[in-house]
Coordinates of C-alpha atoms and ligand atoms in Angstrom, one line a residue:
P18 CA 74.3 92.7 96.3
T19 CA 76.9 92.9 99.9
I20 CA 79.6 90.6 98.8
Y21 CA 82.8 89.7 101.1
F22 CA 85.7 88.5 99.7
T23 CA 89.2 88.4 100.8
G24 CA 92.6 86.4 99.9
I25 CA 95.4 85.1 102.1
Q26 CA 98.5 83.3 101.5
P27 CA 99.2 79.6 102.2
T28 CA 102.6 80.3 104.2
G29 CA 101.5 77.8 106.1
I30 CA 100.3 78.7 109.7
P31 CA 99.5 82.4 110.4
H32 CA 101.3 84.8 112.8
L33 CA 99.6 87.1 114.9
G34 CA 99.5 89.9 111.9
N35 CA 97.5 87.8 109.7
F36 CA 95.5 86.8 112.9
F37 CA 94.7 90.4 113.9
G38 CA 94.5 92.3 110.8
S39 CA 92.5 89.8 108.6
I40 CA 91.4 86.3 110.6
E41 CA 89.9 88.0 113.5
P42 CA 88.4 91.2 112.1
W43 CA 86.8 88.2 109.2
T44 CA 85.4 86.2 111.8
E45 CA 83.9 88.7 113.7
L46 CA 82.2 90.0 110.7
Q47 CA 80.9 86.7 110.0
N48 CA 79.8 86.3 112.7
S49 CA 77.4 89.4 112.9
V50 CA 76.2 90.1 109.3
D51 CA 73.2 89.2 107.5
K52 CA 73.2 85.4 106.9
N53 CA 72.3 86.3 103.2
I54 CA 75.2 88.0 102.7
L55 CA 78.2 86.1 100.5
M56 CA 81.6 86.1 102.2
M57 CA 84.1 84.3 100.3
L58 CA 87.5 83.7 102.0
S59 CA 90.6 82.6 99.2
V60 CA 93.9 80.5 100.3
V61 CA 95.3 82.1 97.4
D62 CA 97.8 79.1 96.4
Q63 CA 98.5 80.9 92.9
H64 CA 99.9 83.6 94.6
A65 CA 102.1 81.7 96.5
I66 CA 104.5 81.4 93.9
S67 CA 104.9 84.7 92.6
L68 CA 108.4 84.7 94.1
G69 CA 109.0 81.5 92.1
P70 CA 108.4 77.7 92.4
L71 CA 107.9 75.8 95.6
P72 CA 108.4 72.1 96.2
A73 CA 105.3 70.9 95.3
N74 CA 104.4 69.2 98.9
E75 CA 105.4 72.0 100.3
L76 CA 102.9 74.4 98.8
R77 CA 100.2 71.4 99.1
Q78 CA 100.9 70.9 103.1
N79 CA 101.1 75.1 103.6
T80 CA 97.5 75.5 101.7
H81 CA 96.3 72.5 104.1
Q82 CA 97.9 74.1 107.4
M83 CA 96.7 77.4 106.4
T84 CA 93.0 76.1 105.7
A85 CA 92.7 74.5 108.7
S86 CA 94.6 77.5 110.8
L87 CA 91.3 79.2 109.3
I88 CA 88.8 77.2 110.3
A89 CA 90.6 76.4 114.0
C90 CA 90.9 80.3 113.9
G91 CA 86.8 80.3 113.7
V92 CA 86.3 80.9 110.3
D93 CA 83.2 78.6 109.6
P94 CA 82.8 76.6 106.6
N95 CA 79.0 76.6 106.8
R96 CA 78.8 80.4 107.0
T97 CA 82.5 81.4 105.0
L98 CA 83.1 80.0 101.2
L99 CA 86.4 78.9 102.3
F100 CA 88.0 78.0 98.8
R101 CA 91.5 77.3 97.3
Q102 CA 92.4 79.8 94.3
S103 CA 93.6 77.5 92.0
D104 CA 90.9 75.3 92.5
V105 CA 88.7 78.2 90.5
P106 CA 90.6 78.9 87.1
Q107 CA 88.5 81.2 85.8
I108 CA 90.4 83.7 87.7
A109 CA 93.5 83.4 85.7
Q110 CA 91.2 84.0 82.6
I111 CA 90.0 87.6 84.3
S112 CA 93.7 88.2 85.5
W113 CA 95.0 88.1 81.7
I114 CA 91.8 90.2 81.0
L115 CA 92.8 92.5 83.3
G116 CA 96.4 92.5 82.1
S117 CA 95.2 95.0 78.8
L118 CA 93.9 97.6 80.8
Q119 CA 96.8 98.1 83.1
T120 CA 100.2 99.3 82.0
T121 CA 103.3 97.5 83.4
S122 CA 104.9 101.0 85.0
K123 CA 102.3 101.9 87.3
L124 CA 102.7 98.0 88.6
A125 CA 106.3 98.5 88.4
R126 CA 105.2 101.5 90.5
L127 CA 103.9 99.5 94.3
P128 CA 105.8 99.7 96.5
Q129 CA 105.3 96.1 97.6
Y130 CA 106.7 95.0 93.9
K131 CA 109.8 97.5 94.4
E132 CA 110.7 95.9 98.1
K133 CA 110.6 92.4 96.5
K134 CA 112.3 92.8 93.6
E135 CA 115.1 93.8 95.3
R136 CA 116.0 90.1 96.7
F137 CA 116.2 89.0 93.2
K138 CA 119.7 90.0 90.6
K139 CA 118.1 92.1 87.9
G140 CA 116.9 90.4 85.0
D141 CA 116.0 87.4 87.6
I142 CA 113.0 89.1 88.4
P143 CA 109.6 86.8 88.3
V144 CA 106.7 87.8 85.8
G145 CA 104.6 86.9 88.2
L146 CA 105.7 89.1 91.0
L147 CA 105.0 92.4 88.6
T148 CA 101.4 91.0 87.4
Y149 CA 100.9 89.5 91.1
P150 CA 97.7 92.4 91.8
L151 CA 96.3 91.7 88.6
L152 CA 95.9 88.1 89.9
Q153 CA 94.5 90.0 93.3
A154 CA 92.1 92.3 91.3
A155 CA 91.1 89.3 89.4
D156 CA 90.0 87.5 92.7
V157 CA 88.0 89.8 94.0
L158 CA 86.2 91.1 90.2
T159 CA 85.5 87.4 89.6
F160 CA 83.3 87.5 92.2
K161 CA 81.8 90.6 91.7
A162 CA 82.8 91.5 95.4
T163 CA 81.5 95.0 96.9
T164 CA 83.5 94.9 100.3
V165 CA 87.8 93.9 100.7
P166 CA 88.3 93.6 104.7
V167 CA 92.2 93.3 104.8
G168 CA 95.2 95.0 106.9
E169 CA 96.5 98.2 106.1
D170 CA 99.3 97.0 104.1
Q171 CA 96.8 95.7 101.4
S172 CA 96.0 99.4 100.5
Q173 CA 97.7 99.6 97.4
H174 CA 96.5 96.8 96.0
L175 CA 93.1 97.7 96.7
N176 CA 93.9 101.0 94.7
L177 CA 95.1 99.6 91.9
L178 CA 91.7 97.1 92.4
G179 CA 89.6 100.2 92.0
G180 CA 91.0 101.7 89.1
L181 CA 91.0 98.5 87.3
A182 CA 87.1 97.9 87.9
Y183 CA 86.7 101.7 86.4
A184 CA 88.8 101.0 83.8
F185 CA 87.1 97.9 83.1
N186 CA 83.3 99.5 83.2
K187 CA 84.6 102.6 81.3
T188 CA 86.1 100.8 78.1
Y189 CA 83.3 98.7 77.8
E190 CA 80.3 100.9 78.9
T191 CA 79.1 98.3 81.0
E192 CA 78.5 98.5 85.1
I193 CA 79.5 95.0 85.3
F194 CA 82.1 95.4 88.0
P195 CA 81.1 96.9 91.5
I196 CA 83.8 99.3 92.3
P197 CA 84.8 97.2 95.6
K198 CA 85.4 99.1 99.2
Q199 CA 88.3 97.9 101.5
L200 CA 87.7 97.6 104.5
T201 CA 90.4 98.3 107.4
R202 CA 89.4 98.2 110.9
E203 CA 91.2 101.3 112.7
S204 CA 93.0 99.5 115.4
H205 CA 95.4 96.7 114.9
A206 CA 95.6 96.9 111.0
R207 CA 99.5 97.2 111.4
I208 CA 101.1 94.5 113.8
R209 CA 105.1 94.9 113.7
S210 CA 107.8 92.4 113.9
L211 CA 109.0 91.7 117.3
R212 CA 112.7 91.5 116.3
E213 CA 112.6 95.3 113.9
P214 CA 109.2 97.3 115.1
E215 CA 109.7 99.7 112.3
K216 CA 109.1 96.6 109.7
K217 CA 105.6 94.8 109.8
M218 CA 105.1 91.3 110.9
S219 CA 106.0 89.3 108.1
K220 CA 105.9 85.6 107.1
S221 CA 108.6 86.3 104.4
S222 CA 110.8 88.2 106.0
G223 CA 112.2 88.8 109.2
G224 CA 113.3 85.1 110.5
P225 CA 111.2 82.9 113.1
R226 CA 111.4 85.1 116.4
S227 CA 110.3 88.2 114.7
R228 CA 106.8 86.6 114.5
I229 CA 104.3 84.5 116.6
E230 CA 102.4 81.8 114.5
I231 CA 99.1 80.9 115.9
T232 CA 100.1 77.4 116.9
D233 CA 103.1 78.4 118.7
S234 CA 103.1 75.9 122.1
R235 CA 103.5 78.1 125.0
S236 CA 107.0 78.0 125.5
T237 CA 108.0 78.9 122.1
I238 CA 105.8 82.2 122.7
I239 CA 107.5 83.0 126.0
E240 CA 111.0 82.8 124.6
K241 CA 109.9 85.1 121.8
C242 CA 108.3 87.2 123.8
Q243 CA 110.7 87.3 125.8
K244 CA 113.7 88.3 123.2
A245 CA 111.5 90.6 121.4
Q246 CA 113.1 93.8 120.8
S247 CA 112.7 96.2 123.8
D248 CA 114.8 98.8 125.5
N249 CA 116.6 99.6 128.9
A250 CA 114.7 102.4 130.5
G251 CA 113.3 99.6 133.1
K252 CA 109.2 101.6 133.5
V253 CA 106.7 101.2 131.0
T254 CA 105.6 103.7 129.1
Y255 CA 103.7 104.1 125.4
D256 CA 105.7 106.5 123.4
K257 CA 105.5 105.7 120.0
E258 CA 107.7 108.1 119.0
N259 CA 111.1 107.1 121.1
R260 CA 110.2 103.8 122.3
L261 CA 108.9 102.1 119.4
A262 CA 109.9 98.8 120.6
V263 CA 108.5 99.0 124.2
S264 CA 105.2 100.8 122.1
N265 CA 104.5 97.8 119.9
L266 CA 104.6 95.2 122.6
L267 CA 102.1 97.1 124.3
D268 CA 100.4 97.4 121.2
L269 CA 100.2 93.5 120.7
Y270 CA 98.6 93.3 124.3
S271 CA 96.2 95.5 123.4
A272 CA 95.0 93.2 120.7
V273 CA 95.4 90.3 122.3
T274 CA 93.3 91.2 124.9
K275 CA 90.9 93.3 123.6
T276 CA 91.7 96.4 125.4
Q277 CA 92.8 99.8 124.4
T278 CA 96.3 100.6 125.3
S279 CA 94.9 103.9 127.8
E280 CA 92.9 101.5 129.4
I281 CA 96.0 99.0 130.6
D282 CA 97.3 99.8 133.9
F283 CA 101.4 99.5 133.1
S284 CA 102.4 102.1 135.7
N285 CA 104.1 99.4 137.7
W286 CA 105.6 97.0 134.9
T287 CA 108.7 96.9 134.0
T288 CA 109.8 95.8 129.9
L289 CA 110.3 92.2 132.0
D290 CA 106.6 92.2 133.3
L291 CA 105.1 93.4 130.2
K292 CA 106.9 90.7 128.1
M293 CA 105.6 87.9 130.7
N294 CA 102.7 90.0 131.1
L295 CA 102.1 89.5 127.0
A296 CA 103.3 86.0 126.5
E297 CA 100.5 85.0 129.3
A298 CA 97.9 86.6 127.3
V299 CA 99.1 85.7 123.9
D300 CA 98.9 81.8 125.5
K301 CA 95.9 82.4 127.0
R302 CA 94.7 83.5 123.5
L303 CA 96.0 80.8 121.5
A304 CA 95.6 77.3 122.9
P305 CA 91.9 76.9 122.3
I306 CA 93.1 77.6 118.4
R307 CA 96.1 75.3 119.1
Q308 CA 93.7 72.7 120.3
K309 CA 91.8 72.7 117.2
F310 CA 94.3 72.7 115.0
E311 CA 95.2 69.7 116.3
E312 CA 92.0 68.0 116.3
L313 CA 91.7 69.1 112.4
Q314 CA 94.7 66.8 111.7
N315 CA 94.2 63.7 110.2
T316 CA 90.2 64.1 109.8
G317 CA 90.5 64.8 106.2
E318 CA 87.8 67.4 106.9
V319 CA 89.9 69.9 105.7
D320 CA 90.3 68.7 101.9
K321 CA 86.3 68.2 102.4
V322 CA 85.8 71.8 102.5
L323 CA 88.4 73.0 100.3
T324 CA 86.7 70.2 97.7
E325 CA 82.9 71.0 98.1
N326 CA 83.5 74.8 98.2
G327 CA 85.7 75.0 95.7
E328 CA 82.8 73.9 92.8
K329 CA 80.3 76.5 94.8
A330 CA 83.2 79.1 94.1
R331 CA 83.4 77.6 90.5
E332 CA 79.9 77.8 89.8
I333 CA 79.8 81.4 90.4
A334 CA 83.0 82.1 88.8
E335 CA 82.0 80.5 85.5
K336 CA 78.7 82.4 85.4
N337 CA 80.5 85.5 86.1
L338 CA 83.1 85.2 83.3
E339 CA 80.3 84.3 80.6
E340 CA 78.8 87.4 81.2
I341 CA 82.8 89.1 80.8
R342 CA 83.4 87.3 77.8
R343 CA 80.5 88.3 75.9
T344 CA 80.9 92.1 77.1
I345 CA 85.0 91.9 75.7
G346 CA 84.0 89.6 72.2
F347 CA 85.2 86.3 73.5
L348 CA 81.8 85.0 73.2
Ligands
LIG407 P1 98.8 88.3 102.8 O1 98.6 86.2 102.9 O2 100.4 88.5 103.1 O3 98.2 88.7 104.3 C1 96.6 88.1 104.7 C2 96.1 88.8 105.5 O4 97.0 89.6 106.3 C3 97.0 91.0 106.4 N1 97.9 91.2 107.3 C4 98.5 92.0 108.2 N2 97.8 92.6 108.8 C5 98.4 93.5 109.9 N3 100.1 93.6 110.4 C6 100.7 92.4 109.7 N4 101.7 92.8 109.9 C7 100.0 92.1 108.8 N5 100.3 91.0 107.4 C8 99.8 90.3 106.8 C9 96.9 91.3 105.3 O5 96.8 92.7 105.4 C10 96.0 91.1 104.1 O6 94.6 90.9 104.9 N6 97.9 90.1 98.5 C11 97.4 89.6 99.5 C12 96.1 88.2 99.2 C13 95.3 88.4 98.4 C14 93.8 88.9 98.9 C15 93.4 89.0 97.4 C16 93.3 90.0 99.7 C17 95.1 87.8 97.3 N7 93.7 88.2 96.7 C18 91.9 89.6 97.2 C19 92.1 90.5 99.5 C20 91.5 90.2 98.1 C21 98.3 89.1 100.6 O7 99.2 89.0 100.2 O8 98.1 89.0 102.2

């Protein structure tokens, strides 16, 4: 059977990269695919400590805010099994099993590891940073998911995951795991930083002005758009090679308004017009999300969703884990 699975780190409030790379495509799938298809979305709080521990209350709050944000963006907990990763301990056991099929050198070659390890002194790199992709693979394989919708930056992890599913099946002469397929939409699969357009928009680097978060106020959105990097060429043109920053703002405008860049008539726009039009469009798009997010505060709904869905996810995981344990000789 087809099973969709994706994960998102509880970084608090998601930014427009998460929104266009993952959340919007997810809600579109959720609202269009056959109702019998299982759709699972995990708030991956265990991944959130891969760079080292966080204060407990901060992690708890981040998980809560991310879950509320997802619901505010249109993830429907009646249709999507929205759950917290750490509520399903089976995933960690499967991650350990997958570690027996992986080499440290292959993990150490992954670009995200190489980039993130630079934040630490040699000898101070947390183990979790290296084994991060095993946990991600375990997320997907625990539920025997077949299709994984993600933004472009996750391709490296998806390739590794496919290799692990294949290696497991081959080693144990079984077909337990489907080889999961990455699903990345063609447009807006990589949203860039407002300050450094060579880089992706990200929570973990670049500073608050490099990203717009989905609950930002109108005035914050205007300020961030005004201060976004551009150039002094005056009129707007779409030219990724020579005017990456301006083209990036046009791409974002295109994502927010759901139009192709080729359909936007920007011939009379100055770069300031572009920034103001972008701010206006972002604010219009985010206003109802902001409102829904506010409504969800202090209702208990988020906790209820996590508790109920955690149980459902555990049930599926336990059943699959039993089969895996038999296969490898634990049971
Ligand atoms: P995370 O939490 O960094 O991002 C969540 C989702 O948002 C997408 N995304 C972006 N898309 C376009 N442009 C950007 N600037 C941008 N920034 C983030 C990501 O591609 C992702 O789809 N390792 C994963 C979480 C994870 C996971 C999983 C994903 C854990 N287990 C199992 C899929 C399946 C991560 O850190 O995503």
